[in-house]
Amino acid sequence: MIKIQVPATSANLGAGFDSLGLAVNLYNYVSMEESDQVEISTTDGSVVPTGKDNLIYTAAEHLYQMCGKPLSGLRIVQENNIPMTPGLGSSSACIIGGLYGANILLGSPFNTDELVDIAAKIEGHPDNTTPALLGGIVTAVASDDRVLWVKQEVYRHLNFYAIVPDFELSTALARKALPETVSHQDARYNLSRAALFSASLLQGKYENIREAVNDRLHQPFRMKLIAHADEVFEKCYRYGSYGTYISGAGPTIMSIVGMENKTFEPRMRRYLDKHGLEQWKIYKLSIDNQGACVKL
Ligand code: HSE
């Protein structure tokens, strides 16, 4: 069996709606081999679809079909560490795990650019699947049938604290909450901040990040769907965050904090526990620069 490691991802990064994303060091593992039937299990007790509707299987089968190679089944073993609460790219990790694994089983007929394109088509937008495949911080733009992308590795002393609520928010609902049109002024507001974000992160200009994560395309509408988000943002900044944003479509909140700040997590934990949010989880993460790979 081959075993694939796929990182969690955080999309949008504030103003880069549907185009910016980064990979973090929390991993799902997908072991896979060809079989006469579909056999899907997990090692972590999580409940996943065990038929052909399993997202890893669907993605893998798609690649076999593109190659014209019949597939009678796959044996898949999943180890899911990425929370399934939306916001950390758990479905993108399944898509990339399925595609990456199937590509190896097929003898690697598809190159990286092609896998980026296929994954984005399955997911519908490229800002989670592309960093899950490539690692680092990624700018990914869907243009006609292709994704144009740039991956940059990040070597900065930063932690990314994923603050994960105990409730679900479906991506479909979070997308439905967005307005159909925005003003020229709001478009300008966002594109300037999206451009500021990557450059500031890469050059260590952390004082820019708080402004760079502001946006007017999605967060103001989604904040209303995430109970307590306002207070959590406020606390993140009070405890020293450089920038805090809704990760992907939410409800996960991501806060960027310097590694030297040792008090952020205990203070945030205390705040959550004291305000009835004991079930919310905090994951202390950092950038993954490698992306999907074979786990030896
Ligand atoms: N860019 C997408 C959104 C990410 O915000 O809806 C969701 O996975």
PDB file of C-alpha atoms and ligand atoms in Angstrom:
ATOM      1  CA  MET A   1       0.000   0.000   0.000  1.00  0.00           C
ATOM      2  CA  ILE A   2       1.170   3.537  -0.626  1.00  0.00           C
ATOM      3  CA  LYS A   3       0.626   6.087   2.148  1.00  0.00           C
ATOM      4  CA  ILE A   4       0.041   9.739   1.287  1.00  0.00           C
ATOM      5  CA  GLN A   5       0.414  12.630   3.723  1.00  0.00           C
ATOM      6  CA  VAL A   6      -1.749  15.689   2.983  1.00  0.00           C
ATOM      7  CA  PRO A   7      -1.665  18.954   4.969  1.00  0.00           C
ATOM      8  CA  ALA A   8      -4.577  20.982   6.272  1.00  0.00           C
ATOM      9  CA  THR A   9      -5.061  24.341   4.577  1.00  0.00           C
ATOM     10  CA  SER A  10      -6.405  27.758   5.376  1.00  0.00           C
ATOM     11  CA  ALA A  11      -8.018  29.664   2.523  1.00  0.00           C
ATOM     12  CA  ASN A  12      -8.780  33.319   1.731  1.00  0.00           C
ATOM     13  CA  LEU A  13      -6.296  34.713   4.313  1.00  0.00           C
ATOM     14  CA  GLY A  14      -8.622  37.654   4.826  1.00  0.00           C
ATOM     15  CA  ALA A  15      -8.882  39.622   1.608  1.00  0.00           C
ATOM     16  CA  GLY A  16      -7.769  36.966  -0.900  1.00  0.00           C
ATOM     17  CA  PHE A  17     -11.198  35.441  -1.376  1.00  0.00           C
ATOM     18  CA  ASP A  18     -11.020  32.270  -3.523  1.00  0.00           C
ATOM     19  CA  SER A  19      -7.387  32.949  -4.460  1.00  0.00           C
ATOM     20  CA  LEU A  20      -5.000  32.879  -1.448  1.00  0.00           C
ATOM     21  CA  GLY A  21      -4.325  29.875   0.751  1.00  0.00           C
ATOM     22  CA  LEU A  22      -1.620  28.270   2.819  1.00  0.00           C
ATOM     23  CA  ALA A  23      -0.764  24.810   4.124  1.00  0.00           C
ATOM     24  CA  VAL A  24      -0.226  24.050   7.820  1.00  0.00           C
ATOM     25  CA  ASN A  25       1.414  21.156   9.672  1.00  0.00           C
ATOM     26  CA  LEU A  26      -1.651  19.112  10.548  1.00  0.00           C
ATOM     27  CA  TYR A  27      -2.004  16.034   8.361  1.00  0.00           C
ATOM     28  CA  ASN A  28      -4.426  13.456   7.068  1.00  0.00           C
ATOM     29  CA  TYR A  29      -2.973  10.163   5.878  1.00  0.00           C
ATOM     30  CA  VAL A  30      -4.428   8.117   3.048  1.00  0.00           C
ATOM     31  CA  SER A  31      -3.203   4.575   2.404  1.00  0.00           C
ATOM     32  CA  MET A  32      -4.357   3.100  -0.862  1.00  0.00           C
ATOM     33  CA  GLU A  33      -4.033   0.110  -3.167  1.00  0.00           C
ATOM     34  CA  GLU A  34      -5.998  -1.377  -6.038  1.00  0.00           C
ATOM     35  CA  SER A  35      -8.535  -4.032  -5.083  1.00  0.00           C
ATOM     36  CA  ASP A  36     -11.399  -6.074  -6.553  1.00  0.00           C
ATOM     37  CA  GLN A  37     -13.860  -4.093  -4.471  1.00  0.00           C
ATOM     38  CA  VAL A  38     -14.269  -0.817  -2.592  1.00  0.00           C
ATOM     39  CA  GLU A  39     -12.985  -1.235   0.981  1.00  0.00           C
ATOM     40  CA  ILE A  40     -12.711   1.916   3.051  1.00  0.00           C
ATOM     41  CA  SER A  41     -11.835   2.136   6.730  1.00  0.00           C
ATOM     42  CA  THR A  42     -10.396   4.631   9.213  1.00  0.00           C
ATOM     43  CA  THR A  43      -7.787   4.170  11.927  1.00  0.00           C
ATOM     44  CA  ASP A  44      -8.990   7.087  14.069  1.00  0.00           C
ATOM     45  CA  GLY A  45     -12.606   6.136  14.656  1.00  0.00           C
ATOM     46  CA  SER A  46     -13.974   8.898  12.423  1.00  0.00           C
ATOM     47  CA  VAL A  47     -17.068   8.037  10.418  1.00  0.00           C
ATOM     48  CA  VAL A  48     -16.668   8.443   6.649  1.00  0.00           C
ATOM     49  CA  PRO A  49     -18.624   7.212   3.628  1.00  0.00           C
ATOM     50  CA  THR A  50     -17.430   3.694   2.835  1.00  0.00           C
ATOM     51  CA  GLY A  51     -18.797   3.398  -0.689  1.00  0.00           C
ATOM     52  CA  LYS A  52     -18.040   4.948  -4.072  1.00  0.00           C
ATOM     53  CA  ASP A  53     -19.347   8.276  -2.709  1.00  0.00           C
ATOM     54  CA  ASN A  54     -16.257   8.573  -0.474  1.00  0.00           C
ATOM     55  CA  LEU A  55     -14.469  11.750  -1.620  1.00  0.00           C
ATOM     56  CA  ILE A  56     -11.030  10.104  -1.758  1.00  0.00           C
ATOM     57  CA  TYR A  57     -12.452   7.287  -3.879  1.00  0.00           C
ATOM     58  CA  THR A  58     -14.375   9.698  -6.129  1.00  0.00           C
ATOM     59  CA  ALA A  59     -11.240  11.746  -6.797  1.00  0.00           C
ATOM     60  CA  ALA A  60      -9.137   8.636  -7.467  1.00  0.00           C
ATOM     61  CA  GLU A  61     -11.785   7.128  -9.740  1.00  0.00           C
ATOM     62  CA  HIS A  62     -11.942  10.396 -11.680  1.00  0.00           C
ATOM     63  CA  LEU A  63      -8.230  10.089 -12.488  1.00  0.00           C
ATOM     64  CA  TYR A  64      -8.605   6.463 -13.579  1.00  0.00           C
ATOM     65  CA  GLN A  65     -11.462   7.513 -15.871  1.00  0.00           C
ATOM     66  CA  MET A  66      -9.362  10.319 -17.356  1.00  0.00           C
ATOM     67  CA  CYS A  67      -6.736   7.686 -18.214  1.00  0.00           C
ATOM     68  CA  GLY A  68      -9.352   5.314 -19.613  1.00  0.00           C
ATOM     69  CA  LYS A  69      -8.258   2.660 -17.117  1.00  0.00           C
ATOM     70  CA  PRO A  70     -11.025   0.516 -15.605  1.00  0.00           C
ATOM     71  CA  LEU A  71     -11.100   0.504 -11.803  1.00  0.00           C
ATOM     72  CA  SER A  72     -12.811  -2.362 -10.008  1.00  0.00           C
ATOM     73  CA  GLY A  73     -12.112  -0.984  -6.534  1.00  0.00           C
ATOM     74  CA  LEU A  74      -9.607   0.423  -4.072  1.00  0.00           C
ATOM     75  CA  ARG A  75      -8.640  -0.465  -0.544  1.00  0.00           C
ATOM     76  CA  ILE A  76      -8.372   2.846   1.309  1.00  0.00           C
ATOM     77  CA  VAL A  77      -7.362   3.399   4.925  1.00  0.00           C
ATOM     78  CA  GLN A  78      -7.837   6.947   6.234  1.00  0.00           C
ATOM     79  CA  GLU A  79      -6.243   8.570   9.241  1.00  0.00           C
ATOM     80  CA  ASN A  80      -8.105  11.830   9.715  1.00  0.00           C
ATOM     81  CA  ASN A  81      -6.434  14.406  11.930  1.00  0.00           C
ATOM     82  CA  ILE A  82      -7.808  17.520  10.216  1.00  0.00           C
ATOM     83  CA  PRO A  83     -11.074  18.500  11.934  1.00  0.00           C
ATOM     84  CA  MET A  84     -14.067  17.956   9.681  1.00  0.00           C
ATOM     85  CA  THR A  85     -15.571  21.224  10.906  1.00  0.00           C
ATOM     86  CA  PRO A  86     -15.133  23.357   7.781  1.00  0.00           C
ATOM     87  CA  GLY A  87     -12.308  25.880   7.584  1.00  0.00           C
ATOM     88  CA  LEU A  88      -9.170  23.737   7.549  1.00  0.00           C
ATOM     89  CA  GLY A  89      -9.563  22.085   4.166  1.00  0.00           C
ATOM     90  CA  SER A  90     -10.564  18.567   5.226  1.00  0.00           C
ATOM     91  CA  SER A  91     -12.455  17.929   1.976  1.00  0.00           C
ATOM     92  CA  SER A  92      -9.586  19.325  -0.100  1.00  0.00           C
ATOM     93  CA  ALA A  93      -7.230  16.978   1.751  1.00  0.00           C
ATOM     94  CA  CYS A  94      -9.442  14.060   0.674  1.00  0.00           C
ATOM     95  CA  ILE A  95      -9.464  15.238  -2.947  1.00  0.00           C
ATOM     96  CA  ILE A  96      -5.692  15.695  -3.007  1.00  0.00           C
ATOM     97  CA  GLY A  97      -5.122  12.379  -1.179  1.00  0.00           C
ATOM     98  CA  GLY A  98      -7.248  10.574  -3.773  1.00  0.00           C
ATOM     99  CA  LEU A  99      -5.685  12.283  -6.787  1.00  0.00           C
ATOM    100  CA  TYR A 100      -2.090  12.089  -5.561  1.00  0.00           C
ATOM    101  CA  GLY A 101      -2.424   8.422  -4.597  1.00  0.00           C
ATOM    102  CA  ALA A 102      -4.214   7.431  -7.809  1.00  0.00           C
ATOM    103  CA  ASN A 103      -1.632   9.272  -9.905  1.00  0.00           C
ATOM    104  CA  ILE A 104       1.117   7.148  -8.338  1.00  0.00           C
ATOM    105  CA  LEU A 105      -0.869   3.914  -8.785  1.00  0.00           C
ATOM    106  CA  LEU A 106      -1.366   4.860 -12.456  1.00  0.00           C
ATOM    107  CA  GLY A 107       2.382   5.433 -13.016  1.00  0.00           C
ATOM    108  CA  SER A 108       2.312   9.247 -12.664  1.00  0.00           C
ATOM    109  CA  PRO A 109       0.661  10.229 -15.984  1.00  0.00           C
ATOM    110  CA  PHE A 110      -0.305  13.698 -14.685  1.00  0.00           C
ATOM    111  CA  ASN A 111       2.126  16.481 -13.805  1.00  0.00           C
ATOM    112  CA  THR A 112       1.717  19.000 -10.967  1.00  0.00           C
ATOM    113  CA  ASP A 113      -0.022  21.643 -13.118  1.00  0.00           C
ATOM    114  CA  GLU A 114      -2.548  19.086 -14.310  1.00  0.00           C
ATOM    115  CA  LEU A 115      -3.236  17.837 -10.783  1.00  0.00           C
ATOM    116  CA  VAL A 116      -3.768  21.440  -9.602  1.00  0.00           C
ATOM    117  CA  ASP A 117      -6.318  21.965 -12.399  1.00  0.00           C
ATOM    118  CA  ILE A 118      -8.156  18.681 -11.817  1.00  0.00           C
ATOM    119  CA  ALA A 119      -8.358  19.232  -8.047  1.00  0.00           C
ATOM    120  CA  ALA A 120      -9.694  22.782  -8.420  1.00  0.00           C
ATOM    121  CA  LYS A 121     -12.365  21.561 -10.827  1.00  0.00           C
ATOM    122  CA  ILE A 122     -13.531  18.931  -8.340  1.00  0.00           C
ATOM    123  CA  GLU A 123     -13.528  21.380  -5.378  1.00  0.00           C
ATOM    124  CA  GLY A 124     -14.919  24.360  -7.301  1.00  0.00           C
ATOM    125  CA  HIS A 125     -12.216  26.840  -6.226  1.00  0.00           C
ATOM    126  CA  PRO A 126      -8.426  26.503  -6.067  1.00  0.00           C
ATOM    127  CA  ASP A 127      -7.515  28.153  -2.756  1.00  0.00           C
ATOM    128  CA  ASN A 128      -7.571  25.002  -0.583  1.00  0.00           C
ATOM    129  CA  THR A 129      -6.668  22.233  -3.017  1.00  0.00           C
ATOM    130  CA  THR A 130      -3.607  24.028  -4.457  1.00  0.00           C
ATOM    131  CA  PRO A 131      -1.766  24.585  -1.138  1.00  0.00           C
ATOM    132  CA  ALA A 132      -2.803  21.074  -0.006  1.00  0.00           C
ATOM    133  CA  LEU A 133      -0.922  19.733  -3.035  1.00  0.00           C
ATOM    134  CA  LEU A 134       1.995  22.183  -3.061  1.00  0.00           C
ATOM    135  CA  GLY A 135       2.466  23.451   0.508  1.00  0.00           C
ATOM    136  CA  GLY A 136       3.624  26.981   1.408  1.00  0.00           C
ATOM    137  CA  ILE A 137       1.542  30.057   0.710  1.00  0.00           C
ATOM    138  CA  VAL A 138      -0.151  29.912  -2.667  1.00  0.00           C
ATOM    139  CA  THR A 139      -1.763  32.449  -4.946  1.00  0.00           C
ATOM    140  CA  ALA A 140      -4.077  30.535  -7.279  1.00  0.00           C
ATOM    141  CA  VAL A 141      -6.238  32.095  -9.963  1.00  0.00           C
ATOM    142  CA  ALA A 142      -8.794  30.109 -11.938  1.00  0.00           C
ATOM    143  CA  SER A 143      -8.695  31.349 -15.526  1.00  0.00           C
ATOM    144  CA  ASP A 144     -10.847  29.571 -18.120  1.00  0.00           C
ATOM    145  CA  ASP A 145      -9.973  25.904 -17.771  1.00  0.00           C
ATOM    146  CA  ARG A 146      -6.700  26.376 -15.918  1.00  0.00           C
ATOM    147  CA  VAL A 147      -5.338  27.481 -12.589  1.00  0.00           C
ATOM    148  CA  LEU A 148      -2.437  29.927 -12.675  1.00  0.00           C
ATOM    149  CA  TRP A 149      -0.505  29.599  -9.449  1.00  0.00           C
ATOM    150  CA  VAL A 150       2.554  30.699  -7.506  1.00  0.00           C
ATOM    151  CA  LYS A 151       3.787  28.847  -4.441  1.00  0.00           C
ATOM    152  CA  GLN A 152       6.125  30.564  -2.025  1.00  0.00           C
ATOM    153  CA  GLU A 153       7.812  28.869   0.896  1.00  0.00           C
ATOM    154  CA  VAL A 154       7.518  30.693   4.203  1.00  0.00           C
ATOM    155  CA  TYR A 155      10.295  30.568   6.801  1.00  0.00           C
ATOM    156  CA  ARG A 156       9.035  32.883   9.508  1.00  0.00           C
ATOM    157  CA  HIS A 157       8.746  32.446  13.257  1.00  0.00           C
ATOM    158  CA  LEU A 158       4.984  32.437  13.203  1.00  0.00           C
ATOM    159  CA  ASN A 159       2.316  30.225  14.692  1.00  0.00           C
ATOM    160  CA  PHE A 160      -1.083  29.899  13.105  1.00  0.00           C
ATOM    161  CA  TYR A 161      -3.636  29.236  15.839  1.00  0.00           C
ATOM    162  CA  ALA A 162      -6.731  27.587  14.405  1.00  0.00           C
ATOM    163  CA  ILE A 163      -9.637  28.255  16.762  1.00  0.00           C
ATOM    164  CA  VAL A 164     -12.280  25.700  15.884  1.00  0.00           C
ATOM    165  CA  PRO A 165     -15.888  26.126  17.117  1.00  0.00           C
ATOM    166  CA  ASP A 166     -18.019  23.186  18.153  1.00  0.00           C
ATOM    167  CA  PHE A 167     -20.610  23.777  15.423  1.00  0.00           C
ATOM    168  CA  GLU A 168     -20.748  23.314  11.677  1.00  0.00           C
ATOM    169  CA  LEU A 169     -21.224  25.967   9.024  1.00  0.00           C
ATOM    170  CA  SER A 170     -21.723  24.522   5.576  1.00  0.00           C
ATOM    171  CA  THR A 171     -19.616  26.086   2.838  1.00  0.00           C
ATOM    172  CA  ALA A 172     -22.745  26.233   0.657  1.00  0.00           C
ATOM    173  CA  LEU A 173     -24.528  28.343   3.293  1.00  0.00           C
ATOM    174  CA  ALA A 174     -21.456  30.516   3.860  1.00  0.00           C
ATOM    175  CA  ARG A 175     -21.273  31.199   0.108  1.00  0.00           C
ATOM    176  CA  LYS A 176     -24.998  31.892  -0.125  1.00  0.00           C
ATOM    177  CA  ALA A 177     -24.597  34.642   2.483  1.00  0.00           C
ATOM    178  CA  LEU A 178     -22.432  36.689   0.094  1.00  0.00           C
ATOM    179  CA  PRO A 179     -23.801  39.552  -2.016  1.00  0.00           C
ATOM    180  CA  GLU A 180     -24.058  39.114  -5.800  1.00  0.00           C
ATOM    181  CA  THR A 181     -22.299  42.393  -6.535  1.00  0.00           C
ATOM    182  CA  VAL A 182     -19.911  44.724  -4.705  1.00  0.00           C
ATOM    183  CA  SER A 183     -18.976  48.353  -5.248  1.00  0.00           C
ATOM    184  CA  HIS A 184     -15.843  49.523  -7.049  1.00  0.00           C
ATOM    185  CA  GLN A 185     -14.671  50.935  -3.745  1.00  0.00           C
ATOM    186  CA  ASP A 186     -15.008  47.569  -1.981  1.00  0.00           C
ATOM    187  CA  ALA A 187     -13.271  45.740  -4.827  1.00  0.00           C
ATOM    188  CA  ARG A 188     -10.352  48.173  -4.547  1.00  0.00           C
ATOM    189  CA  TYR A 189     -10.316  47.763  -0.771  1.00  0.00           C
ATOM    190  CA  ASN A 190      -9.909  43.998  -1.135  1.00  0.00           C
ATOM    191  CA  LEU A 191      -7.428  43.732  -3.944  1.00  0.00           C
ATOM    192  CA  SER A 192      -5.010  46.144  -2.270  1.00  0.00           C
ATOM    193  CA  ARG A 193      -5.128  44.164   0.978  1.00  0.00           C
ATOM    194  CA  ALA A 194      -4.803  40.748  -0.703  1.00  0.00           C
ATOM    195  CA  ALA A 195      -1.671  41.998  -2.454  1.00  0.00           C
ATOM    196  CA  LEU A 196      -0.354  43.426   0.824  1.00  0.00           C
ATOM    197  CA  PHE A 197      -0.850  40.152   2.717  1.00  0.00           C
ATOM    198  CA  SER A 198       1.539  37.779   0.929  1.00  0.00           C
ATOM    199  CA  ALA A 199       4.276  40.349   0.492  1.00  0.00           C
ATOM    200  CA  SER A 200       4.076  41.387   4.158  1.00  0.00           C
ATOM    201  CA  LEU A 201       4.104  37.809   5.415  1.00  0.00           C
ATOM    202  CA  LEU A 202       7.042  36.855   3.230  1.00  0.00           C
ATOM    203  CA  GLN A 203       9.093  39.917   4.124  1.00  0.00           C
ATOM    204  CA  GLY A 204       8.306  39.846   7.826  1.00  0.00           C
ATOM    205  CA  LYS A 205       6.390  43.170   7.807  1.00  0.00           C
ATOM    206  CA  TYR A 206       4.003  41.853  10.444  1.00  0.00           C
ATOM    207  CA  GLU A 207       2.766  45.316  11.344  1.00  0.00           C
ATOM    208  CA  ASN A 208       0.878  45.306   7.995  1.00  0.00           C
ATOM    209  CA  ILE A 209      -0.971  42.066   8.579  1.00  0.00           C
ATOM    210  CA  ARG A 210      -3.781  43.373  10.766  1.00  0.00           C
ATOM    211  CA  GLU A 211      -4.855  45.716   7.988  1.00  0.00           C
ATOM    212  CA  ALA A 212      -4.107  43.184   5.234  1.00  0.00           C
ATOM    213  CA  VAL A 213      -6.594  40.601   6.594  1.00  0.00           C
ATOM    214  CA  ASN A 214      -9.492  43.061   6.464  1.00  0.00           C
ATOM    215  CA  ASP A 215     -11.918  42.513   3.645  1.00  0.00           C
ATOM    216  CA  ARG A 216     -15.324  43.489   2.388  1.00  0.00           C
ATOM    217  CA  LEU A 217     -16.176  40.541   0.157  1.00  0.00           C
ATOM    218  CA  HIS A 218     -16.976  37.774   2.608  1.00  0.00           C
ATOM    219  CA  GLN A 219     -15.969  38.196   6.262  1.00  0.00           C
ATOM    220  CA  PRO A 220     -18.516  40.885   7.230  1.00  0.00           C
ATOM    221  CA  PHE A 221     -21.327  38.603   5.963  1.00  0.00           C
ATOM    222  CA  ARG A 222     -19.956  35.417   7.474  1.00  0.00           C
ATOM    223  CA  MET A 223     -19.168  36.896  10.888  1.00  0.00           C
ATOM    224  CA  LYS A 224     -22.919  37.005  11.516  1.00  0.00           C
ATOM    225  CA  LEU A 225     -23.123  33.236  10.968  1.00  0.00           C
ATOM    226  CA  ILE A 226     -20.392  32.453  13.513  1.00  0.00           C
ATOM    227  CA  ALA A 227     -21.608  32.936  17.082  1.00  0.00           C
ATOM    228  CA  HIS A 228     -19.008  34.655  19.322  1.00  0.00           C
ATOM    229  CA  ALA A 229     -16.701  35.443  16.376  1.00  0.00           C
ATOM    230  CA  ASP A 230     -16.592  39.175  17.200  1.00  0.00           C
ATOM    231  CA  GLU A 231     -15.463  38.544  20.785  1.00  0.00           C
ATOM    232  CA  VAL A 232     -12.920  35.929  19.729  1.00  0.00           C
ATOM    233  CA  PHE A 233     -11.393  38.319  17.166  1.00  0.00           C
ATOM    234  CA  GLU A 234     -11.227  41.037  19.797  1.00  0.00           C
ATOM    235  CA  LYS A 235      -9.501  38.700  22.250  1.00  0.00           C
ATOM    236  CA  CYS A 236      -7.030  37.480  19.621  1.00  0.00           C
ATOM    237  CA  TYR A 237      -5.862  41.059  19.062  1.00  0.00           C
ATOM    238  CA  ARG A 238      -5.792  41.794  22.770  1.00  0.00           C
ATOM    239  CA  TYR A 239      -3.554  38.743  23.301  1.00  0.00           C
ATOM    240  CA  GLY A 240      -1.069  39.886  20.638  1.00  0.00           C
ATOM    241  CA  SER A 241      -2.218  38.487  17.273  1.00  0.00           C
ATOM    242  CA  TYR A 242      -0.659  40.061  14.165  1.00  0.00           C
ATOM    243  CA  GLY A 243      -3.769  39.257  12.153  1.00  0.00           C
ATOM    244  CA  THR A 244      -6.931  37.193  12.577  1.00  0.00           C
ATOM    245  CA  TYR A 245      -9.303  36.074   9.855  1.00  0.00           C
ATOM    246  CA  ILE A 246     -12.068  33.571   9.088  1.00  0.00           C
ATOM    247  CA  SER A 247     -10.300  30.504   7.733  1.00  0.00           C
ATOM    248  CA  GLY A 248     -11.870  29.523   4.413  1.00  0.00           C
ATOM    249  CA  ALA A 249     -15.637  29.756   4.641  1.00  0.00           C
ATOM    250  CA  GLY A 250     -15.508  29.415   8.454  1.00  0.00           C
ATOM    251  CA  PRO A 251     -16.488  28.746  11.131  1.00  0.00           C
ATOM    252  CA  THR A 252     -12.788  28.146  12.002  1.00  0.00           C
ATOM    253  CA  ILE A 253     -10.959  31.343  12.958  1.00  0.00           C
ATOM    254  CA  MET A 254      -7.224  31.624  12.245  1.00  0.00           C
ATOM    255  CA  SER A 255      -4.926  33.868  14.234  1.00  0.00           C
ATOM    256  CA  ILE A 256      -1.332  34.633  13.256  1.00  0.00           C
ATOM    257  CA  VAL A 257       0.938  35.053  16.275  1.00  0.00           C
ATOM    258  CA  GLY A 258       4.704  35.413  16.732  1.00  0.00           C
ATOM    259  CA  MET A 259       6.393  32.253  18.077  1.00  0.00           C
ATOM    260  CA  GLU A 260       7.880  34.291  20.924  1.00  0.00           C
ATOM    261  CA  ASN A 261       4.371  34.981  22.243  1.00  0.00           C
ATOM    262  CA  LYS A 262       3.972  32.200  24.816  1.00  0.00           C
ATOM    263  CA  THR A 263       0.848  33.603  26.483  1.00  0.00           C
ATOM    264  CA  PHE A 264      -1.553  33.724  23.516  1.00  0.00           C
ATOM    265  CA  GLU A 265      -2.762  30.126  23.744  1.00  0.00           C
ATOM    266  CA  PRO A 266      -3.219  29.851  27.541  1.00  0.00           C
ATOM    267  CA  ARG A 267      -5.010  33.201  27.660  1.00  0.00           C
ATOM    268  CA  MET A 268      -7.282  32.278  24.752  1.00  0.00           C
ATOM    269  CA  ARG A 269      -7.992  28.892  26.348  1.00  0.00           C
ATOM    270  CA  ARG A 270      -8.909  30.588  29.621  1.00  0.00           C
ATOM    271  CA  TYR A 271     -11.168  33.039  27.818  1.00  0.00           C
ATOM    272  CA  LEU A 272     -13.010  30.271  25.936  1.00  0.00           C
ATOM    273  CA  ASP A 273     -13.403  28.131  29.064  1.00  0.00           C
ATOM    274  CA  LYS A 274     -14.734  31.037  31.123  1.00  0.00           C
ATOM    275  CA  HIS A 275     -17.332  31.993  28.514  1.00  0.00           C
ATOM    276  CA  GLY A 276     -19.025  28.664  27.915  1.00  0.00           C
ATOM    277  CA  LEU A 277     -16.902  27.822  24.880  1.00  0.00           C
ATOM    278  CA  GLU A 278     -15.046  24.873  26.457  1.00  0.00           C
ATOM    279  CA  GLN A 279     -15.833  22.716  23.436  1.00  0.00           C
ATOM    280  CA  TRP A 280     -13.985  25.036  21.048  1.00  0.00           C
ATOM    281  CA  LYS A 281     -10.558  23.647  20.167  1.00  0.00           C
ATOM    282  CA  ILE A 282      -7.283  25.469  19.618  1.00  0.00           C
ATOM    283  CA  TYR A 283      -4.671  23.976  17.256  1.00  0.00           C
ATOM    284  CA  LYS A 284      -1.193  25.473  17.378  1.00  0.00           C
ATOM    285  CA  LEU A 285       0.120  25.156  13.814  1.00  0.00           C
ATOM    286  CA  SER A 286       2.890  26.423  11.590  1.00  0.00           C
ATOM    287  CA  ILE A 287       3.395  26.560   7.824  1.00  0.00           C
ATOM    288  CA  ASP A 288       3.945  23.319   5.918  1.00  0.00           C
ATOM    289  CA  ASN A 289       6.208  24.043   2.958  1.00  0.00           C
ATOM    290  CA  GLN A 290       6.115  20.555   1.443  1.00  0.00           C
ATOM    291  CA  GLY A 291       2.515  19.822   0.520  1.00  0.00           C
ATOM    292  CA  ALA A 292       1.265  16.334  -0.318  1.00  0.00           C
ATOM    293  CA  CYS A 293       3.920  13.627  -0.302  1.00  0.00           C
ATOM    294  CA  VAL A 294       4.438   9.914   0.074  1.00  0.00           C
ATOM    295  CA  LYS A 295       4.879   8.961   3.710  1.00  0.00           C
ATOM    296  CA  LEU A 296       7.636   6.387   3.971  1.00  0.00           C
TER     297      LEU A 296
HETATM  298  N1  HSE B   1     -12.696  30.390  -0.824  1.00  0.00           N
HETATM  299  C1  HSE B   1     -13.714  29.497  -0.350  1.00  0.00           C
HETATM  300  C2  HSE B   1     -14.810  30.290   0.346  1.00  0.00           C
HETATM  301  C3  HSE B   1     -13.073  28.539   0.595  1.00  0.00           C
HETATM  302  O1  HSE B   1     -14.485  31.212   1.084  1.00  0.00           O
HETATM  303  O2  HSE B   1     -15.985  29.999   0.154  1.00  0.00           O
HETATM  304  C4  HSE B   1     -14.004  27.502   1.112  1.00  0.00           C
HETATM  305  O3  HSE B   1     -13.385  26.272   1.119  1.00  0.00           O
END
